Short mmCIF file of C-alpha atoms in Angstrom, two decimals:
data_model
loop_
_atom_site.label_atom_id
_atom_site.label_comp_id
_atom_site.label_asym_id
_atom_site.label_seq_id
_atom_site.Cartn_x
_atom_site.Cartn_y
_atom_site.Cartn_z
CA MET A 25 80.67 96.02 79.54
CA SER A 26 82.88 98.84 78.28
CA ALA A 27 86.12 99.98 79.90
CA THR A 28 84.85 103.52 80.26
CA LEU A 29 81.94 105.35 81.85
CA GLU A 30 78.35 104.22 81.53
CA HIS A 31 75.94 106.74 83.00
CA PRO A 32 72.30 105.79 82.41
CA ALA A 33 69.30 107.34 84.14
CA LEU A 34 66.43 105.38 85.65
CA LEU A 35 63.10 107.22 85.80
CA HIS A 36 61.26 105.08 88.34
CA GLY A 37 57.50 105.43 88.72
CA SER A 38 57.36 103.48 92.00
CA THR A 39 59.65 101.89 94.59
CA GLN A 40 58.94 98.54 92.94
CA GLU A 41 60.16 99.83 89.58
CA PHE A 42 63.29 101.13 91.31
CA LEU A 43 63.89 97.69 92.86
CA ASP A 44 63.17 95.81 89.62
CA PHE A 45 66.02 97.67 87.93
CA MET A 46 68.43 98.30 90.80
CA ALA A 47 68.41 95.03 92.77
CA PRO A 48 69.73 92.97 89.79
CA PHE A 49 72.20 95.75 88.89
CA VAL A 50 73.84 96.10 92.32
CA GLY A 51 73.42 92.36 93.08
CA GLU A 52 75.39 91.49 89.96
CA GLY A 53 78.11 93.93 91.01
CA VAL A 54 78.41 92.22 94.40
CA ASP A 55 78.50 88.77 92.78
CA ARG A 56 81.32 89.87 90.49
CA GLY A 57 83.28 91.29 93.41
CA GLU A 58 82.99 94.85 92.10
CA PRO A 59 82.86 97.70 94.60
CA VAL A 60 79.27 99.00 94.82
CA PHE A 61 78.18 102.26 96.41
CA VAL A 62 74.61 103.55 96.65
CA ALA A 63 73.52 107.13 97.60
CA VAL A 64 69.74 107.50 97.25
CA GLY A 65 66.79 108.68 99.36
CA GLY A 66 66.30 107.03 102.75
CA GLU A 67 63.22 105.00 101.74
CA LEU A 68 64.95 103.66 98.64
CA VAL A 69 68.03 102.71 100.70
CA GLU A 70 65.84 100.68 103.08
CA ALA A 71 63.87 99.01 100.28
CA LEU A 72 66.98 98.04 98.30
CA ARG A 73 68.76 96.76 101.41
CA ALA A 74 65.80 94.55 102.27
CA ALA A 75 65.62 93.25 98.70
CA LEU A 76 69.30 92.28 98.68
CA GLY A 77 69.40 90.47 102.02
CA ARG A 78 72.91 89.43 103.08
CA ARG A 79 74.44 90.79 99.90
CA SER A 80 73.65 94.31 101.12
CA GLU A 81 76.49 93.99 103.65
CA ARG A 82 79.01 94.21 100.84
CA ILE A 83 77.64 97.51 99.53
CA GLY A 84 78.47 101.02 100.69
CA TRP A 85 75.30 102.94 101.60
CA ALA A 86 74.50 106.62 102.01
CA VAL A 87 71.33 108.68 102.24
CA THR A 88 71.55 111.19 99.44
CA ASP A 89 70.34 114.19 101.50
CA ALA A 90 73.26 113.73 103.89
CA TRP A 91 76.08 112.54 101.60
CA TYR A 92 77.79 115.60 100.09
CA PRO A 93 74.55 117.51 99.48
CA ASN A 94 76.44 120.05 97.35
CA PRO A 95 76.70 118.95 93.69
CA LEU A 96 80.36 119.91 93.33
CA GLN A 97 81.33 118.11 96.52
CA ARG A 98 79.33 115.10 95.31
CA LEU A 99 81.19 115.16 92.01
CA ARG A 100 84.52 115.20 93.82
CA ALA A 101 83.41 112.48 96.26
CA PHE A 102 82.36 110.13 93.43
CA HIS A 103 85.56 110.86 91.51
CA GLU A 104 87.81 110.22 94.53
CA LEU A 105 85.85 107.10 95.51
CA VAL A 106 86.36 105.62 92.05
CA LEU A 107 90.08 106.49 91.96
CA ARG A 108 90.53 104.95 95.42
CA GLU A 109 88.81 101.71 94.43
CA LEU A 110 90.80 101.45 91.20
CA THR A 111 94.04 102.02 93.13
CA GLN A 112 93.03 99.15 95.41
CA GLY A 113 92.63 96.81 92.48
CA ALA A 114 89.00 97.14 91.38
CA ARG A 115 88.44 96.60 87.66
CA ARG A 116 85.05 98.27 87.52
CA VAL A 117 83.00 100.28 90.02
CA ARG A 118 79.20 100.42 90.29
CA LEU A 119 77.53 103.54 91.66
CA VAL A 120 73.93 104.53 92.20
CA GLY A 121 73.07 108.18 92.85
CA GLU A 122 70.00 110.33 93.27
CA PRO A 123 70.34 114.09 92.74
CA LEU A 124 68.74 116.42 95.29
CA TRP A 125 65.83 118.68 94.40
CA PRO A 126 65.80 121.21 97.25
CA PRO A 127 62.35 122.87 97.41
CA GLY A 128 62.30 126.62 96.84
CA GLU A 129 65.86 126.63 95.42
CA PRO A 130 65.45 126.73 91.62
CA GLU A 131 69.08 127.76 91.08
CA LEU A 132 70.31 124.72 92.98
CA ALA A 133 68.03 122.41 90.98
CA VAL A 134 69.65 123.75 87.80
CA GLU A 135 73.09 123.18 89.31
CA TRP A 136 72.24 119.50 90.02
CA GLN A 137 71.26 119.16 86.36
CA ARG A 138 74.57 120.72 85.32
CA TYR A 139 76.36 118.30 87.68
CA GLU A 140 74.65 115.39 85.91
CA SER A 141 75.99 116.64 82.60
CA VAL A 142 79.52 117.31 83.93
CA LEU A 143 79.76 113.75 85.31
CA ASN A 144 79.86 112.52 81.69
CA GLU A 145 83.11 114.37 81.19
CA VAL A 146 84.78 114.06 84.61
CA LEU A 147 84.30 110.28 84.84
CA ALA A 148 84.51 109.70 81.05
CA ALA A 149 87.70 107.65 80.96
CA LEU A 150 87.06 105.61 84.12
CA PRO A 151 85.60 102.06 84.31
CA VAL A 152 82.43 103.05 86.15
CA THR A 153 78.73 102.43 85.78
CA LEU A 154 76.81 105.19 87.55
CA VAL A 155 73.03 104.88 87.46
CA CYS A 156 71.18 108.06 88.43
CA THR A 157 67.66 107.56 89.63
CA TYR A 158 64.78 110.01 89.28
CA ASP A 159 61.42 109.60 91.04
CA ALA A 160 59.08 110.01 88.06
CA SER A 161 56.03 109.92 90.36
CA ARG A 162 57.08 113.15 92.07
CA LEU A 163 59.35 115.12 89.72
CA GLU A 164 58.10 117.53 87.08
CA GLU A 165 58.14 116.31 83.49
CA ALA A 166 60.63 119.10 82.64
CA VAL A 167 63.15 117.61 85.09
CA LEU A 168 62.67 114.16 83.54
CA ALA A 169 63.08 115.62 80.04
CA THR A 170 66.35 117.23 81.14
CA ALA A 171 67.58 113.86 82.45
CA ARG A 172 67.34 112.64 78.86
CA ARG A 173 69.73 115.41 77.84
CA THR A 174 72.33 114.54 80.51
CA HIS A 175 72.32 110.73 80.11
CA ARG A 176 73.12 108.73 76.99
CA SER A 177 70.52 106.10 77.89
CA VAL A 178 67.33 106.38 79.92
CA TYR A 179 65.16 103.59 81.35
CA ARG A 180 61.48 104.07 82.15
CA GLY A 181 58.75 101.54 82.82
CA GLY A 182 61.15 98.64 82.36
CA GLU A 183 62.21 99.78 78.89
CA ARG A 184 65.08 101.69 77.46
CA CYS A 185 63.71 104.81 75.80
CA ALA A 186 65.15 107.23 73.30
CA GLY A 187 67.63 109.68 74.75
CA ASP A 188 68.24 113.27 73.79
CA TYR A 189 71.87 113.47 74.87
CA VAL A 190 73.75 116.77 74.63
CA ALA A 191 77.54 117.17 75.06
CA PRO A 192 78.36 118.69 78.48
CA ALA A 193 79.84 121.97 77.20
CA ASP A 194 76.74 122.60 75.07
CA PHE A 195 74.41 121.59 77.86
CA LEU A 196 76.14 123.93 80.32
CA ARG A 197 75.99 126.86 77.89
CA GLY A 198 72.27 126.39 77.49
CA ARG A 199 71.25 125.46 81.01
CA ARG A 200 71.96 128.35 83.38
CA ALA A 201 69.85 129.80 86.14
CA PRO A 202 69.28 133.49 85.40
CA LEU A 203 70.93 135.93 87.79
CA SER A 204 68.37 137.76 89.92
CA PRO A 205 68.69 141.56 89.92
CA VAL A 206 71.12 143.15 92.35
CA PRO A 207 69.24 145.33 94.86
CA PRO A 208 70.29 149.01 95.07
CA SER A 209 71.06 148.49 98.76
CA ALA A 210 73.89 146.01 98.00
CA LEU A 211 77.27 146.75 99.50
CA ARG A 212 79.53 147.87 96.68
CA LEU A 213 83.33 148.00 96.44
CA GLU A 214 84.47 149.81 93.31
CA SER A 215 87.65 148.52 91.64
CA PRO A 216 88.83 146.41 94.60
CA ARG A 217 92.54 145.71 94.25
CA ASP A 218 93.51 144.62 97.75
CA LEU A 219 92.49 140.99 98.24
CA GLY A 220 92.97 141.04 102.02
CA ALA A 221 90.92 144.20 102.46
CA ALA A 222 88.10 142.75 100.33
CA ARG A 223 88.14 139.56 102.42
CA ARG A 224 87.83 141.54 105.64
CA VAL A 225 84.89 143.57 104.37
CA LEU A 226 83.18 140.38 103.24
CA ALA A 227 83.90 138.52 106.49
CA GLU A 228 82.29 141.36 108.41
CA GLN A 229 79.18 141.10 106.21
CA ALA A 230 79.08 137.33 106.49
CA LEU A 231 79.23 137.25 110.28
CA ALA A 232 76.72 140.10 110.62
CA PHE A 233 74.37 138.18 108.29
CA GLY A 234 74.59 135.10 110.50
CA LEU A 235 76.89 132.74 108.62
CA SER A 236 79.05 130.47 110.79
CA THR A 237 82.76 131.19 111.15
CA GLU A 238 83.58 128.31 108.78
CA GLN A 239 81.07 129.52 106.20
CA SER A 240 82.54 133.00 106.45
CA TRP A 241 86.07 131.62 105.89
CA ASP A 242 84.87 129.64 102.92
CA LEU A 243 83.01 132.55 101.35
CA CYS A 244 86.06 134.79 101.81
CA LEU A 245 88.34 132.17 100.23
CA ALA A 246 85.98 131.66 97.28
CA ALA A 247 85.59 135.42 96.75
CA SER A 248 89.34 135.91 97.05
CA GLU A 249 89.97 133.26 94.37
CA VAL A 250 87.45 134.85 92.01
CA LEU A 251 88.77 138.35 92.69
CA GLY A 252 92.34 137.11 92.16
CA ASN A 253 91.32 135.67 88.77
CA ALA A 254 89.68 138.96 87.84
CA LEU A 255 92.81 140.89 88.79
CA ARG A 256 95.09 138.54 86.83
CA HIS A 257 93.04 137.68 83.77
CA GLY A 258 90.07 140.02 83.82
CA GLY A 259 91.77 143.34 83.29
CA GLY A 260 91.12 144.22 86.95
CA ALA A 261 87.89 143.73 88.85
CA ALA A 262 85.25 146.33 88.14
CA GLU A 263 83.35 145.80 91.35
CA LEU A 264 82.52 143.51 94.22
CA LEU A 265 78.95 143.43 95.52
CA ALA A 266 77.38 141.72 98.53
CA TRP A 267 73.73 141.46 99.59
CA SER A 268 71.22 139.04 101.07
CA GLU A 269 68.42 137.21 99.27
CA ARG A 270 66.02 134.53 100.55
CA GLY A 271 68.13 133.54 103.55
CA SER A 272 71.41 133.49 101.62
CA LEU A 273 74.33 135.88 101.40
CA LEU A 274 75.33 136.66 97.82
CA CYS A 275 78.63 138.05 96.63
CA GLN A 276 79.28 139.05 93.04
CA ILE A 277 82.50 140.02 91.28
CA ARG A 278 82.49 141.55 87.83
CA ASP A 279 85.46 142.15 85.57
CA ARG A 280 85.91 143.63 82.10
CA GLY A 281 88.22 140.97 80.73
CA GLY A 282 87.80 138.84 77.63
CA GLY A 283 85.54 136.31 79.34
CA ILE A 284 85.88 132.63 80.28
CA ALA A 285 85.55 130.48 77.15
CA ASP A 286 85.52 127.11 78.95
CA ALA A 287 81.95 126.16 79.90
CA LEU A 288 83.37 123.59 82.35
CA ALA A 289 85.70 126.02 84.14
CA GLY A 290 86.15 124.92 87.73
CA TYR A 291 84.25 121.64 87.29
CA ARG A 292 87.14 119.32 86.44
CA PRO A 293 89.20 118.02 89.39
CA PRO A 294 92.77 119.24 88.88
CA ASP A 295 95.62 116.76 88.80
CA ALA A 296 97.59 116.89 92.06
CA ARG A 297 100.63 117.77 89.95
CA ALA A 298 99.00 120.71 88.19
CA GLU A 299 100.62 124.12 88.57
CA SER A 300 97.30 125.94 88.39
CA GLY A 301 93.58 125.40 87.92
CA ARG A 302 92.68 124.90 91.57
CA GLY A 303 91.15 128.27 92.45
CA LEU A 304 87.77 128.10 90.74
CA TRP A 305 87.48 124.38 91.48
CA MET A 306 88.03 125.00 95.21
CA ALA A 307 85.61 127.94 95.14
CA ARG A 308 82.84 125.86 93.56
CA GLN A 309 83.09 123.33 96.39
CA ILE A 310 82.90 125.68 99.33
CA VAL A 311 79.89 127.81 98.46
CA ASP A 312 76.36 126.53 97.93
CA LEU A 313 76.36 127.84 94.39
CA LEU A 314 78.84 129.56 92.05
CA GLN A 315 77.39 130.97 88.83
CA ILE A 316 79.36 132.43 85.92
CA GLU A 317 77.95 134.73 83.26
CA SER A 318 80.69 135.43 80.77
CA GLY A 319 80.84 137.32 77.50
CA GLU A 320 83.07 139.54 75.41
CA SER A 321 82.54 142.52 77.67
CA GLY A 322 83.54 140.71 80.84
CA THR A 323 82.67 138.08 83.39
CA THR A 324 80.29 138.10 86.33
CA VAL A 325 80.78 135.47 89.02
CA ARG A 326 78.13 135.14 91.71
CA LEU A 327 78.59 133.21 94.97
CA ARG A 328 75.72 132.11 97.19
CA VAL A 329 75.91 130.84 100.78
CA ARG A 330 72.81 129.84 102.74
CA ARG A 331 72.44 130.94 106.36
CA PRO A 332 72.23 127.89 108.64
CA ALA A 333 68.83 127.19 110.18
CA ALA A 334 68.63 128.81 113.62
CA MET B 27 74.28 147.23 104.20
CA SER B 28 76.79 150.03 104.27
CA ALA B 29 80.06 150.23 102.44
CA GLY B 30 82.92 148.83 104.47
CA ASP B 31 86.33 150.37 104.85
CA ALA B 32 88.21 148.64 102.06
CA GLY B 33 91.34 150.66 102.61
CA SER B 34 92.14 149.47 106.12
CA ALA B 35 95.59 148.09 106.84
CA ARG B 36 96.03 144.37 106.40
CA PRO B 37 98.04 141.99 108.57
CA ALA B 38 101.42 141.69 106.89
CA GLY B 39 102.08 138.40 105.15
CA GLY B 40 105.57 137.85 106.52
CA VAL B 41 108.05 135.40 105.07
CA ASP B 42 110.95 134.18 107.25
CA ILE B 43 113.57 131.79 106.10
CA GLU B 44 115.75 129.92 108.54
CA MET B 45 117.95 126.87 108.80
CA ALA B 46 116.85 123.80 110.74
CA GLY B 47 117.33 120.07 110.90
CA SER B 48 121.05 120.40 111.82
CA GLY B 49 121.60 122.48 108.70
CA GLY B 50 119.88 119.98 106.41
CA ALA B 51 116.68 121.91 105.84
CA CYS B 52 115.54 125.34 105.04
CA VAL B 53 112.31 126.38 106.77
CA VAL B 54 110.09 128.89 104.98
CA ALA B 55 107.80 130.26 107.68
CA LEU B 56 104.75 132.16 106.45
CA ALA B 57 103.08 134.44 108.98
CA GLY B 58 99.68 136.08 108.60
CA GLU B 59 97.82 136.07 105.28
CA HIS B 60 99.29 134.88 102.00
CA ASP B 61 97.71 135.12 98.57
CA LEU B 62 98.52 136.24 95.04
CA SER B 63 99.80 139.54 96.33
CA THR B 64 102.51 137.99 98.56
CA LEU B 65 103.50 135.24 96.12
CA GLU B 66 106.49 137.19 94.84
CA SER B 67 107.91 137.62 98.34
CA ILE B 68 107.60 133.85 98.93
CA ARG B 69 109.32 133.18 95.61
CA ALA B 70 112.08 135.65 96.53
CA ALA B 71 112.63 133.83 99.83
CA LEU B 72 112.74 130.48 98.04
CA ALA B 73 115.38 131.82 95.68
CA GLU B 74 117.64 132.43 98.68
CA ARG B 75 117.66 128.75 99.67
CA ARG B 76 121.01 127.07 99.48
CA ALA B 77 121.00 124.29 96.88
CA GLY B 78 120.80 120.71 98.11
CA LEU B 79 118.67 121.38 101.20
CA ALA B 80 115.25 120.00 102.03
CA THR B 81 112.44 122.56 102.35
CA VAL B 82 109.76 122.83 105.05
CA PHE B 83 106.86 125.23 104.57
CA ASP B 84 105.82 126.18 108.08
CA LEU B 85 102.17 127.30 107.90
CA THR B 86 101.51 126.97 111.64
CA GLN B 87 101.48 130.78 112.01
CA THR B 88 99.59 131.37 108.77
CA THR B 89 96.04 132.71 109.01
CA PHE B 90 95.10 132.55 105.30
CA VAL B 91 96.39 130.98 102.10
CA ASP B 92 94.77 130.89 98.69
CA SER B 93 95.18 128.48 95.78
CA SER B 94 98.24 130.30 94.45
CA VAL B 95 100.19 129.25 97.56
CA VAL B 96 98.86 125.68 97.22
CA ASN B 97 99.91 125.69 93.56
CA LEU B 98 103.41 126.84 94.51
CA ILE B 99 103.84 124.13 97.18
CA ALA B 100 102.42 121.44 94.88
CA THR B 101 104.76 122.44 92.06
CA LEU B 102 107.84 122.41 94.30
CA SER B 103 106.84 119.02 95.75
CA ARG B 104 106.28 117.62 92.29
CA ASP B 105 109.64 118.86 91.01
CA ALA B 106 111.49 117.59 94.10
CA ARG B 107 109.98 114.14 93.60
CA ALA B 108 110.69 114.11 89.89
CA ALA B 109 114.33 115.07 90.51
CA GLU B 110 114.57 112.63 93.45
CA GLY B 111 116.27 115.53 95.16
CA PRO B 112 115.93 116.98 98.67
CA GLY B 113 112.36 116.64 99.93
CA VAL B 114 109.61 119.17 100.52
CA ALA B 115 107.23 118.99 103.49
CA VAL B 116 104.55 121.19 105.00
CA ALA B 117 103.73 121.88 108.64
CA VAL B 118 100.18 123.04 109.28
CA SER B 119 97.99 123.09 112.40
CA PRO B 120 95.09 120.62 112.19
CA GLY B 121 91.74 122.35 111.85
CA SER B 122 93.31 125.64 110.76
CA HIS B 123 92.28 127.54 107.66
CA PRO B 124 95.48 126.62 105.73
CA ALA B 125 94.87 122.94 106.57
CA ARG B 126 91.42 123.22 105.04
CA VAL B 127 92.75 124.89 101.90
CA LEU B 128 95.38 122.16 101.42
CA GLU B 129 92.64 119.56 101.83
CA LEU B 130 90.43 121.40 99.30
CA GLY B 131 93.36 121.59 96.90
CA ALA B 132 93.59 117.76 96.97
CA VAL B 133 97.38 117.73 96.96
CA GLY B 134 97.62 115.13 99.75
CA GLU B 135 99.06 112.38 97.58
CA LEU B 136 101.80 114.67 96.33
CA VAL B 137 102.60 116.94 99.28
CA SER B 138 103.93 115.63 102.58
CA ILE B 139 101.73 117.30 105.24
CA HIS B 140 102.46 117.27 109.01
CA GLU B 141 101.12 118.81 112.20
CA SER B 142 104.28 120.62 113.30
CA ARG B 143 107.65 121.79 112.03
CA GLU B 144 109.36 119.09 114.11
CA GLN B 145 107.25 116.34 112.55
CA ALA B 146 107.85 117.71 109.07
CA LEU B 147 111.63 117.67 109.67
CA ARG B 148 111.49 114.13 111.04
CA ALA B 149 109.54 113.04 107.95
CA LEU B 150 112.41 114.38 105.86
CA GLY B 151 114.83 112.31 107.94
CA LEU B 152 116.17 115.32 109.83
CA ASP B 153 116.30 116.31 113.52
CA ASP B 154 114.79 119.59 114.65
#
C-alpha cells in the first residue's frame, strides 16, 4: 500500500458486484484500525451495512445525495476529513464515494466528472484510498468511459481493466460543458466598476427570481469575487449579465484580460496561511456551478444557482 | 429583466480604530460593506496602530466582506503567530454573512474567531 493517493473506480453491474469488491475493502480497513468513510446511494449503504454486520458500527456512513451534493463542497469535505483523521493519528484513510448524476442537468454531470479528475491532484500527496463507484447497469457507456480517464485503475466484473488516465489539467481543458447562448433579454451592466452597486443589482434579481436570502448572499459574494478578479487582473470587467434558464439564475462576468492559464483555478484548497487564492475557491463552493471559458482575448465566468423547489 | 440602477449610493464601509483592553489592544471596527475597494482604508487604519498592541477585528457591525478582507486577516494572524508577538483575534456575530465568509475561507485553524469584542479581548488575555 503506497503512502500517497490511490483512487480507483469500481464499475459495478449489480449490488452483488458492489458488495463483492467493497465489503472486503472496507472490512480490511476496519480490521486494520483505519478510519473508513462511505458516501454512496441509499440502497448501497444499506446493503454494505448488512454485509459487514457489527463491523459497520466503526464506519462513517452518508447517503451521497445528501452529503455535500455540490462537487466542490464534496471535494473540500473529503479533503478536510482526511486532514482531520491524519491529525488525530491515522496512518491511512479509506473512503468510498459515488458521484451524483442529477437528471436534466448535463452541466452538473460534467462538473462531477471534472471533480473526479481534480481529486487526483488535491489528494495526491495524502495517504488515502478513495474508491469511486459507478452503477454500470444504469449509467451511459460514455460516463463509464470517462471514469477510465479520471481514475488510474478501473475494476469491472471482478477484474482490473485497462485505464485511459489523463492528467487533471489536460482532462479539465478538454472536458467542459459548452456555455448556452445568452438571451437578448438578459440584464446587462456595461463596464461595472463598483462592486457594491453590482452586488445590489444582483441581489435584487436573485430575490425577485425566487432564490432564498442565503442563496442571494452567496451568489452576490461569488459574483463580487469574480468581478473583483476581473477588475484587478482582467483589465477591467467588460460586462456583467444576469438571466434565468431552466429554473436557475445565471450570472456571467466577462473581462478582456490575458486569460486564466491554470486549468485548476479555484479547485485547490488554499493553505490557511496563504495571502491570496481564496476568492475563486470560495466562489466555486457557494454556487451550484461555476464555469470558466478563458482565452487570449479575455475570460468569461458563468455562475449558476438553482431556485429551490417550491 | 430590466437594467438595474448600478450607480446608486452604497453603504459606506467605515473603518474605526479605538483602544480597548485597558490599553493593551487596538480594535479595528469595520462597519457596513468591505471588499477590494475599501481594503486600502483598512490598511491605512492598521498602519496607525501603536506597535506592541494586540489587534481585534470587530466585524459585528459588518454587513459584507469578501476574500480580500479574509486574506488580510489571515496574513496578519499568520505573521503575529510567526513573530510570537501581540495576538490577533476576530469578533463576528454567529450566523452573519462575515461569519459565513470566514468559514468558507477555512482560516479557522489560524485565526482566533469569537462571538463578541469582549470575548475576543478575553481570548487575548485582556479585559474589555
